[in-house]
Structures are given as C-alpha cells and as structure tokens.
Amino acid sequence: MSLKDKIDGTKLPVHVAVIMDGNGRWAKKKGNQRIFGHKNGVKAVRDTVEAAGEIGVKYLTLYAFSTENWNRPKQEVDALMSLLVSTINSESNTLMENNVRLKSIGDIAGLPKKVQQNLSEIIQKTEKNTGLTLILALNYSARWEILNAIKNIVIDSKTKDIEVNNISNDFFEKYLNTVEIPDPDLLIRTSGEYRISNFLIWQIAYTELFFTDVLWPDFNKEEFFKAIISYQKRERRFGKTSEQIKNI
Ligand code: IPE
Ligand code: IPE
Ligand code: MG
C-alpha cells in the first residue's frame, strides 16, 4: 500500500501551509553555493503543489521569502528574486493545465518591479481557475501583516463608524492579507528547525504543526503525504475535552 492510499479522503486538511527551509544547508552539504539549493528547491515546490492538488487540498500557502530575508547577502537576495521571476514564468502553463489559482500575501509593493509585474500577470491569468489555490508568501512577515491591519483600521476609523466593541476576530481578519482564506489546518516546516519565523502568527492559533528533518530540496510527494497522515492521526480539540469531541 502506498502512502497516498493511506490518506483518508474524508479527513483532509483544507489548508496546508509550508515553511520551505534548508536550501542553503542542502547545497553546502553537496559542496555548492547556497543558491544551488534554492534552484533545487523549485522541484520540491512543483511536487508539493502536485501532491496537494492530487489529494484534494484546497489551499496551499508556501513561505517563499520573509521580510527578514532582505538581510541576507545582496548576491543571494538578487539570485532569489530572479529565480522567483523565472519560476513564475516557467510554471505559468502548468498552473493553468492543473487548474491552480495563484494568490500572494505579503508586502508585494516592496518587491522589485519585475517580480511584481510577473506576479500580477499570472495571478490575473489564473484568477478563474477552480482547483487548488496556491498562495505565495512573498516579502511576508506576520508582524508586518498585523501592524498593517491595525494601521488600516485606524485609517478607516476616520471615515467609518467603527465601534470598539465590534472589533471581533471576524472583523480583524478582514484586514489581514489572508481575508477569505481559511486558517491553515496543518503547518509543515522542513530542515529540523522548530520555529515559526514570523509566519502567519494570527492564523496558526489552532493549526497542527509538523516538523521534519528533511531539507527542502529533498522534500517530495511522499514527504507531503507523511505529513498528511500524521495530521489525520491527531485529535483537534479546540479547547474542548476529548470526550466532547468523540461525543461520549
Ligand atoms: C529556505 O532555505 C529558503 C528561503 C528562506 C528563501 P534557506 O535559504 O533558509 O536554507 P538554510 O536554512 O540556510 O539551510
Ligand atoms: C523562513 O526561513 C522563511 C522562509 C522559508 C521563506 P528562514 O531560513 O529565513 O528562517 P530563520 O531565519 O532560520 O528562522
Ligand atoms: Mg533557513
């Protein structure tokens, strides 16, 4: 029985988020430059998108570049930006063929113009697709997103009647980049690091976490299915007791 056959189609996570980490270490281990690892990470992205689509996951968010990643050496940042442009272009047809709708979250206006142009073109092109929604987190950080939401609420409060008592979870979420995207059910982080690195802090309040030692370029469909199987073995209680969940 393959790993894929072990997946229960009735208990799928609707939204899976991934912190794709370990490209640099993967390359170093092979005696190569860090960027070699980033280039080899593209295949893992393709595999993950395909695997998510195959089993019927509806939303897949990939952390591709954090606000903090600007602090890396300029040469690496430049290489990552051009890799982003070339990958967006090379994958465009595959996204269309597989009915994938692309979206982005993060401070997109802070990205190089070329990245912005290519990104907005493909987002428009795939807008009407009805299969998997693939969300790229680019120049993203959760603290930026939350502060940005607060700033916009303050701006709106000058022209709209915002009652303090009406500032609920639902109200606040309308100001986040992830508006209309359900919270992740499962968060995967590769490369043996046990941290969140400023990713989706608000949205992962009740997300199941899965950590693997696999470095991102070695991640593939089988590794993705392992994470799904682990997720399906868990009991999500959301503060309730196990008995309540099982209805006993
Ligand atoms: C993840 O791999 C890719 C990005 C953060 C863009 P890293 O580049 O962080 O690889 P390590 O963690 O240094 O091995
Ligand atoms: C997190 O990886 C960001 C992305 C995967 C894009 P990092 O490699 O930047 O995380 P830290 O700095 O080790 O926490
Ligand atoms: Mg890293």
PDB file of C-alpha atoms in Angstrom, residues 13-248:
ATOM      1  CA  PRO A  13      -6.763  19.427   5.818  1.00  0.00           C
ATOM      2  CA  VAL A  14      -8.438  22.203   3.818  1.00  0.00           C
ATOM      3  CA  HIS A  15      -5.403  24.473   4.078  1.00  0.00           C
ATOM      4  CA  VAL A  16      -1.764  23.389   4.364  1.00  0.00           C
ATOM      5  CA  ALA A  17       0.986  25.959   4.955  1.00  0.00           C
ATOM      6  CA  VAL A  18       4.671  25.213   4.444  1.00  0.00           C
ATOM      7  CA  ILE A  19       7.867  26.848   5.699  1.00  0.00           C
ATOM      8  CA  MET A  20      10.239  25.681   2.987  1.00  0.00           C
ATOM      9  CA  ASP A  21      13.569  25.658   4.822  1.00  0.00           C
ATOM     10  CA  GLY A  22      17.019  24.132   4.396  1.00  0.00           C
ATOM     11  CA  ASN A  23      18.034  25.037   0.835  1.00  0.00           C
ATOM     12  CA  GLY A  24      21.323  26.588   1.934  1.00  0.00           C
ATOM     13  CA  ARG A  25      22.354  23.640   4.103  1.00  0.00           C
ATOM     14  CA  TRP A  26      21.398  21.187   1.363  1.00  0.00           C
ATOM     15  CA  ALA A  27      23.707  22.976  -1.078  1.00  0.00           C
ATOM     16  CA  LYS A  28      26.570  23.295   1.444  1.00  0.00           C
ATOM     17  CA  LYS A  29      26.391  19.568   2.178  1.00  0.00           C
ATOM     18  CA  LYS A  30      26.986  18.971  -1.512  1.00  0.00           C
ATOM     19  CA  GLY A  31      29.865  21.465  -1.569  1.00  0.00           C
ATOM     20  CA  ASN A  32      27.869  24.035  -3.543  1.00  0.00           C
ATOM     21  CA  GLN A  33      26.773  27.655  -3.182  1.00  0.00           C
ATOM     22  CA  ARG A  34      23.532  28.369  -1.315  1.00  0.00           C
ATOM     23  CA  ILE A  35      21.770  29.460  -4.500  1.00  0.00           C
ATOM     24  CA  PHE A  36      22.243  25.940  -5.893  1.00  0.00           C
ATOM     25  CA  GLY A  37      19.965  24.822  -3.056  1.00  0.00           C
ATOM     26  CA  HIS A  38      17.342  27.420  -3.950  1.00  0.00           C
ATOM     27  CA  LYS A  39      17.367  26.271  -7.584  1.00  0.00           C
ATOM     28  CA  ASN A  40      16.896  22.684  -6.484  1.00  0.00           C
ATOM     29  CA  GLY A  41      14.059  23.724  -4.202  1.00  0.00           C
ATOM     30  CA  VAL A  42      11.880  24.510  -7.222  1.00  0.00           C
ATOM     31  CA  LYS A  43      11.313  20.814  -7.940  1.00  0.00           C
ATOM     32  CA  ALA A  44      10.113  20.318  -4.354  1.00  0.00           C
ATOM     33  CA  VAL A  45       7.673  23.206  -4.846  1.00  0.00           C
ATOM     34  CA  ARG A  46       6.323  21.570  -8.003  1.00  0.00           C
ATOM     35  CA  ASP A  47       5.975  18.196  -6.256  1.00  0.00           C
ATOM     36  CA  THR A  48       4.203  19.738  -3.265  1.00  0.00           C
ATOM     37  CA  VAL A  49       1.750  21.658  -5.439  1.00  0.00           C
ATOM     38  CA  GLU A  50       1.001  18.495  -7.417  1.00  0.00           C
ATOM     39  CA  ALA A  51       0.619  16.349  -4.308  1.00  0.00           C
ATOM     40  CA  ALA A  52      -1.738  18.846  -2.671  1.00  0.00           C
ATOM     41  CA  GLY A  53      -3.835  19.010  -5.852  1.00  0.00           C
ATOM     42  CA  GLU A  54      -3.899  15.217  -6.240  1.00  0.00           C
ATOM     43  CA  ILE A  55      -5.385  14.514  -2.828  1.00  0.00           C
ATOM     44  CA  GLY A  56      -7.786  17.454  -2.871  1.00  0.00           C
ATOM     45  CA  VAL A  57      -6.257  20.029  -0.531  1.00  0.00           C
ATOM     46  CA  LYS A  58      -7.968  23.342  -1.337  1.00  0.00           C
ATOM     47  CA  TYR A  59      -5.377  25.893  -0.162  1.00  0.00           C
ATOM     48  CA  LEU A  60      -1.592  25.621  -0.061  1.00  0.00           C
ATOM     49  CA  THR A  61       0.486  28.509   1.297  1.00  0.00           C
ATOM     50  CA  LEU A  62       4.228  28.482   0.680  1.00  0.00           C
ATOM     51  CA  TYR A  63       6.598  30.760   2.598  1.00  0.00           C
ATOM     52  CA  ALA A  64       9.000  31.773  -0.164  1.00  0.00           C
ATOM     53  CA  PHE A  65      10.600  34.997   1.114  1.00  0.00           C
ATOM     54  CA  SER A  66      10.283  36.659   4.507  1.00  0.00           C
ATOM     55  CA  THR A  67      10.639  40.330   5.333  1.00  0.00           C
ATOM     56  CA  GLU A  68      13.747  39.323   7.298  1.00  0.00           C
ATOM     57  CA  ASN A  69      15.290  37.574   4.286  1.00  0.00           C
ATOM     58  CA  TRP A  70      16.282  41.019   2.893  1.00  0.00           C
ATOM     59  CA  ASN A  71      19.050  40.885   5.493  1.00  0.00           C
ATOM     60  CA  ARG A  72      20.851  38.130   3.576  1.00  0.00           C
ATOM     61  CA  PRO A  73      23.855  38.938   1.359  1.00  0.00           C
ATOM     62  CA  LYS A  74      22.763  41.025  -1.653  1.00  0.00           C
ATOM     63  CA  GLN A  75      24.001  38.387  -4.078  1.00  0.00           C
ATOM     64  CA  GLU A  76      21.688  35.786  -2.539  1.00  0.00           C
ATOM     65  CA  VAL A  77      18.699  38.150  -2.427  1.00  0.00           C
ATOM     66  CA  ASP A  78      19.212  39.092  -6.093  1.00  0.00           C
ATOM     67  CA  ALA A  79      19.508  35.447  -7.082  1.00  0.00           C
ATOM     68  CA  LEU A  80      16.315  34.600  -5.163  1.00  0.00           C
ATOM     69  CA  MET A  81      14.417  37.410  -6.887  1.00  0.00           C
ATOM     70  CA  SER A  82      15.493  36.314 -10.359  1.00  0.00           C
ATOM     71  CA  LEU A  83      14.705  32.698  -9.503  1.00  0.00           C
ATOM     72  CA  LEU A  84      11.261  33.864  -8.481  1.00  0.00           C
ATOM     73  CA  VAL A  85      10.673  35.584 -11.827  1.00  0.00           C
ATOM     74  CA  SER A  86      11.957  32.629 -13.867  1.00  0.00           C
ATOM     75  CA  THR A  87       9.927  30.115 -11.835  1.00  0.00           C
ATOM     76  CA  ILE A  88       6.727  32.146 -12.121  1.00  0.00           C
ATOM     77  CA  ASN A  89       7.208  32.273 -15.885  1.00  0.00           C
ATOM     78  CA  SER A  90       8.195  28.635 -16.341  1.00  0.00           C
ATOM     79  CA  GLU A  91       5.348  27.322 -14.170  1.00  0.00           C
ATOM     80  CA  SER A  92       2.634  29.517 -15.662  1.00  0.00           C
ATOM     81  CA  ASN A  93       1.379  26.900 -18.157  1.00  0.00           C
ATOM     82  CA  THR A  94       1.497  24.085 -15.605  1.00  0.00           C
ATOM     83  CA  LEU A  95      -0.641  26.130 -13.237  1.00  0.00           C
ATOM     84  CA  MET A  96      -3.207  26.662 -15.995  1.00  0.00           C
ATOM     85  CA  GLU A  97      -3.170  22.980 -17.010  1.00  0.00           C
ATOM     86  CA  ASN A  98      -3.709  21.931 -13.409  1.00  0.00           C
ATOM     87  CA  ASN A  99      -6.475  24.467 -12.763  1.00  0.00           C
ATOM     88  CA  VAL A 100      -4.425  26.148  -9.987  1.00  0.00           C
ATOM     89  CA  ARG A 101      -5.330  29.667  -8.875  1.00  0.00           C
ATOM     90  CA  LEU A 102      -2.343  31.718  -7.712  1.00  0.00           C
ATOM     91  CA  LYS A 103      -2.516  34.335  -4.973  1.00  0.00           C
ATOM     92  CA  SER A 104       0.083  36.140  -2.916  1.00  0.00           C
ATOM     93  CA  ILE A 105       0.352  37.507   0.597  1.00  0.00           C
ATOM     94  CA  GLY A 106       2.955  39.912   1.957  1.00  0.00           C
ATOM     95  CA  ASP A 107       4.210  43.380   1.189  1.00  0.00           C
ATOM     96  CA  ILE A 108       4.130  42.927  -2.581  1.00  0.00           C
ATOM     97  CA  ALA A 109       4.735  46.645  -3.259  1.00  0.00           C
ATOM     98  CA  GLY A 110       8.168  46.220  -1.625  1.00  0.00           C
ATOM     99  CA  LEU A 111       9.301  43.627  -4.188  1.00  0.00           C
ATOM    100  CA  PRO A 112      11.318  44.532  -7.322  1.00  0.00           C
ATOM    101  CA  LYS A 113       9.073  45.864 -10.124  1.00  0.00           C
ATOM    102  CA  LYS A 114       9.835  42.903 -12.368  1.00  0.00           C
ATOM    103  CA  VAL A 115       8.667  40.437  -9.732  1.00  0.00           C
ATOM    104  CA  GLN A 116       5.518  42.495  -9.147  1.00  0.00           C
ATOM    105  CA  GLN A 117       4.696  42.580 -12.877  1.00  0.00           C
ATOM    106  CA  ASN A 118       5.203  38.868 -13.450  1.00  0.00           C
ATOM    107  CA  LEU A 119       3.311  38.012 -10.325  1.00  0.00           C
ATOM    108  CA  SER A 120       0.298  40.166 -11.107  1.00  0.00           C
ATOM    109  CA  GLU A 121       0.162  38.802 -14.683  1.00  0.00           C
ATOM    110  CA  ILE A 122      -0.005  35.195 -13.548  1.00  0.00           C
ATOM    111  CA  ILE A 123      -2.408  35.990 -10.710  1.00  0.00           C
ATOM    112  CA  GLN A 124      -4.774  37.525 -13.268  1.00  0.00           C
ATOM    113  CA  LYS A 125      -4.267  34.684 -15.722  1.00  0.00           C
ATOM    114  CA  THR A 126      -5.136  32.008 -13.135  1.00  0.00           C
ATOM    115  CA  GLU A 127      -7.848  34.009 -11.370  1.00  0.00           C
ATOM    116  CA  LYS A 128     -10.766  31.943 -12.695  1.00  0.00           C
ATOM    117  CA  ASN A 129      -9.190  28.543 -12.007  1.00  0.00           C
ATOM    118  CA  THR A 130     -11.223  26.456  -9.600  1.00  0.00           C
ATOM    119  CA  GLY A 131      -8.785  23.803  -8.335  1.00  0.00           C
ATOM    120  CA  LEU A 132      -6.097  24.309  -5.716  1.00  0.00           C
ATOM    121  CA  THR A 133      -5.475  27.868  -4.509  1.00  0.00           C
ATOM    122  CA  LEU A 134      -1.717  28.332  -4.233  1.00  0.00           C
ATOM    123  CA  ILE A 135      -0.708  31.250  -2.024  1.00  0.00           C
ATOM    124  CA  LEU A 136       2.864  32.517  -2.191  1.00  0.00           C
ATOM    125  CA  ALA A 137       4.062  34.397   0.873  1.00  0.00           C
ATOM    126  CA  LEU A 138       6.488  36.945  -0.519  1.00  0.00           C
ATOM    127  CA  ASN A 139       8.136  39.730   1.456  1.00  0.00           C
ATOM    128  CA  TYR A 140       5.838  38.457   4.149  1.00  0.00           C
ATOM    129  CA  SER A 141       6.031  38.634   7.908  1.00  0.00           C
ATOM    130  CA  ALA A 142       3.177  38.104  10.316  1.00  0.00           C
ATOM    131  CA  ARG A 143       4.088  41.129  12.430  1.00  0.00           C
ATOM    132  CA  TRP A 144       4.078  43.308   9.321  1.00  0.00           C
ATOM    133  CA  GLU A 145       0.671  41.886   8.365  1.00  0.00           C
ATOM    134  CA  ILE A 146      -0.810  42.513  11.829  1.00  0.00           C
ATOM    135  CA  LEU A 147       0.588  46.044  12.079  1.00  0.00           C
ATOM    136  CA  ASN A 148      -0.648  46.758   8.569  1.00  0.00           C
ATOM    137  CA  ALA A 149      -4.136  45.608   9.594  1.00  0.00           C
ATOM    138  CA  ILE A 150      -4.094  47.910  12.626  1.00  0.00           C
ATOM    139  CA  LYS A 151      -2.962  50.861  10.511  1.00  0.00           C
ATOM    140  CA  ASN A 152      -5.798  50.267   8.048  1.00  0.00           C
ATOM    141  CA  ILE A 153      -8.349  50.004  10.853  1.00  0.00           C
ATOM    142  CA  VAL A 154      -7.155  53.354  12.219  1.00  0.00           C
ATOM    143  CA  ILE A 155      -7.375  54.899   8.724  1.00  0.00           C
ATOM    144  CA  ASP A 156     -10.904  53.519   8.230  1.00  0.00           C
ATOM    145  CA  SER A 157     -11.984  54.727  11.656  1.00  0.00           C
ATOM    146  CA  LYS A 158     -11.533  58.305  10.419  1.00  0.00           C
ATOM    147  CA  THR A 159     -14.243  57.929   7.786  1.00  0.00           C
ATOM    148  CA  LYS A 160     -16.309  54.996   9.058  1.00  0.00           C
ATOM    149  CA  ASP A 161     -18.087  54.420  12.297  1.00  0.00           C
ATOM    150  CA  ILE A 162     -16.041  51.653  13.920  1.00  0.00           C
ATOM    151  CA  GLU A 163     -17.375  50.610  17.337  1.00  0.00           C
ATOM    152  CA  VAL A 164     -14.625  49.331  19.637  1.00  0.00           C
ATOM    153  CA  ASN A 165     -16.954  46.557  20.801  1.00  0.00           C
ATOM    154  CA  ASN A 166     -17.403  45.407  17.224  1.00  0.00           C
ATOM    155  CA  ILE A 167     -13.703  44.686  16.772  1.00  0.00           C
ATOM    156  CA  SER A 168     -14.086  40.899  16.787  1.00  0.00           C
ATOM    157  CA  ASN A 169     -11.948  38.128  15.305  1.00  0.00           C
ATOM    158  CA  ASP A 170     -14.086  38.230  12.158  1.00  0.00           C
ATOM    159  CA  PHE A 171     -13.769  41.999  11.878  1.00  0.00           C
ATOM    160  CA  PHE A 172      -9.989  41.926  12.331  1.00  0.00           C
ATOM    161  CA  GLU A 173      -9.466  39.088   9.856  1.00  0.00           C
ATOM    162  CA  LYS A 174     -10.975  41.211   7.089  1.00  0.00           C
ATOM    163  CA  TYR A 175      -7.905  43.446   7.397  1.00  0.00           C
ATOM    164  CA  LEU A 176      -5.389  40.599   7.085  1.00  0.00           C
ATOM    165  CA  ASN A 177      -3.838  39.524   3.772  1.00  0.00           C
ATOM    166  CA  THR A 178      -5.490  36.142   4.210  1.00  0.00           C
ATOM    167  CA  VAL A 179      -9.039  37.513   4.028  1.00  0.00           C
ATOM    168  CA  GLU A 180     -11.351  34.815   2.633  1.00  0.00           C
ATOM    169  CA  ILE A 181      -8.688  32.131   3.100  1.00  0.00           C
ATOM    170  CA  PRO A 182      -9.459  29.693   5.933  1.00  0.00           C
ATOM    171  CA  ASP A 183      -6.828  29.301   8.674  1.00  0.00           C
ATOM    172  CA  PRO A 184      -4.260  26.571   7.979  1.00  0.00           C
ATOM    173  CA  ASP A 185      -5.163  23.166   9.410  1.00  0.00           C
ATOM    174  CA  LEU A 186      -1.599  21.923   9.051  1.00  0.00           C
ATOM    175  CA  LEU A 187       1.752  23.722   9.051  1.00  0.00           C
ATOM    176  CA  ILE A 188       4.814  21.864   7.801  1.00  0.00           C
ATOM    177  CA  ARG A 189       8.366  23.056   8.428  1.00  0.00           C
ATOM    178  CA  THR A 190      11.326  21.292   6.892  1.00  0.00           C
ATOM    179  CA  SER A 191      15.031  21.233   7.851  1.00  0.00           C
ATOM    180  CA  GLY A 192      14.732  20.310  11.527  1.00  0.00           C
ATOM    181  CA  GLU A 193      14.118  23.835  12.805  1.00  0.00           C
ATOM    182  CA  TYR A 194      11.372  24.160  15.406  1.00  0.00           C
ATOM    183  CA  ARG A 195      10.236  27.723  14.945  1.00  0.00           C
ATOM    184  CA  ILE A 196       7.660  29.821  13.154  1.00  0.00           C
ATOM    185  CA  SER A 197       9.955  32.590  11.815  1.00  0.00           C
ATOM    186  CA  ASN A 198       7.247  35.259  11.684  1.00  0.00           C
ATOM    187  CA  PHE A 199       4.865  33.211   9.522  1.00  0.00           C
ATOM    188  CA  LEU A 200       1.056  33.503   9.851  1.00  0.00           C
ATOM    189  CA  ILE A 201       1.154  34.138  13.607  1.00  0.00           C
ATOM    190  CA  TRP A 202      -2.531  35.104  13.829  1.00  0.00           C
ATOM    191  CA  GLN A 203      -3.798  32.355  11.533  1.00  0.00           C
ATOM    192  CA  ILE A 204      -1.989  29.389  13.141  1.00  0.00           C
ATOM    193  CA  ALA A 205      -3.585  29.797  16.572  1.00  0.00           C
ATOM    194  CA  TYR A 206      -5.086  26.279  16.276  1.00  0.00           C
ATOM    195  CA  THR A 207      -3.041  24.806  13.441  1.00  0.00           C
ATOM    196  CA  GLU A 208      -1.466  21.354  13.779  1.00  0.00           C
ATOM    197  CA  LEU A 209       2.333  21.569  13.450  1.00  0.00           C
ATOM    198  CA  PHE A 210       4.517  19.052  11.622  1.00  0.00           C
ATOM    199  CA  PHE A 211       8.304  19.277  11.701  1.00  0.00           C
ATOM    200  CA  THR A 212      10.604  17.151   9.572  1.00  0.00           C
ATOM    201  CA  ASP A 213      14.402  16.957   9.311  1.00  0.00           C
ATOM    202  CA  VAL A 214      14.195  16.666   5.524  1.00  0.00           C
ATOM    203  CA  LEU A 215      15.862  19.638   3.815  1.00  0.00           C
ATOM    204  CA  TRP A 216      13.557  21.453   1.407  1.00  0.00           C
ATOM    205  CA  PRO A 217      15.186  20.324  -1.899  1.00  0.00           C
ATOM    206  CA  ASP A 218      14.676  16.701  -0.762  1.00  0.00           C
ATOM    207  CA  PHE A 219      11.014  17.259   0.075  1.00  0.00           C
ATOM    208  CA  ASN A 220       8.644  15.467  -2.298  1.00  0.00           C
ATOM    209  CA  LYS A 221       5.177  13.962  -2.616  1.00  0.00           C
ATOM    210  CA  GLU A 222       5.932  11.100  -0.220  1.00  0.00           C
ATOM    211  CA  GLU A 223       7.123  13.538   2.463  1.00  0.00           C
ATOM    212  CA  PHE A 224       3.986  15.615   1.946  1.00  0.00           C
ATOM    213  CA  PHE A 225       1.795  12.524   2.288  1.00  0.00           C
ATOM    214  CA  LYS A 226       3.641  11.587   5.526  1.00  0.00           C
ATOM    215  CA  ALA A 227       2.688  14.961   6.973  1.00  0.00           C
ATOM    216  CA  ILE A 228      -0.949  14.483   5.949  1.00  0.00           C
ATOM    217  CA  ILE A 229      -1.053  11.010   7.530  1.00  0.00           C
ATOM    218  CA  SER A 230       0.420  12.390  10.769  1.00  0.00           C
ATOM    219  CA  TYR A 231      -2.203  15.154  10.730  1.00  0.00           C
ATOM    220  CA  GLN A 232      -5.009  12.624  10.292  1.00  0.00           C
ATOM    221  CA  LYS A 233      -3.945  10.768  13.442  1.00  0.00           C
ATOM    222  CA  ARG A 234      -4.407  13.823  15.642  1.00  0.00           C
ATOM    223  CA  GLU A 235      -7.398  14.900  17.645  1.00  0.00           C
ATOM    224  CA  ARG A 236      -8.160  18.608  17.282  1.00  0.00           C
ATOM    225  CA  ARG A 237      -9.885  19.670  20.455  1.00  0.00           C
ATOM    226  CA  PHE A 238     -10.035  23.466  20.148  1.00  0.00           C
ATOM    227  CA  GLY A 239     -10.140  23.791  23.925  1.00  0.00           C
ATOM    228  CA  LYS A 240     -12.782  21.104  24.458  1.00  0.00           C
ATOM    229  CA  THR A 241     -12.300  17.706  26.088  1.00  0.00           C
ATOM    230  CA  SER A 242     -11.616  14.536  24.176  1.00  0.00           C
ATOM    231  CA  GLU A 243     -14.991  13.151  25.297  1.00  0.00           C
ATOM    232  CA  GLN A 244     -16.817  16.118  23.813  1.00  0.00           C
ATOM    233  CA  ILE A 245     -15.032  15.653  20.508  1.00  0.00           C
ATOM    234  CA  LYS A 246     -15.932  11.954  20.406  1.00  0.00           C
ATOM    235  CA  ASN A 247     -19.492  12.688  21.588  1.00  0.00           C
ATOM    236  CA  ILE A 248     -19.391  10.389  24.607  1.00  0.00           C
TER     237      ILE A 248
END
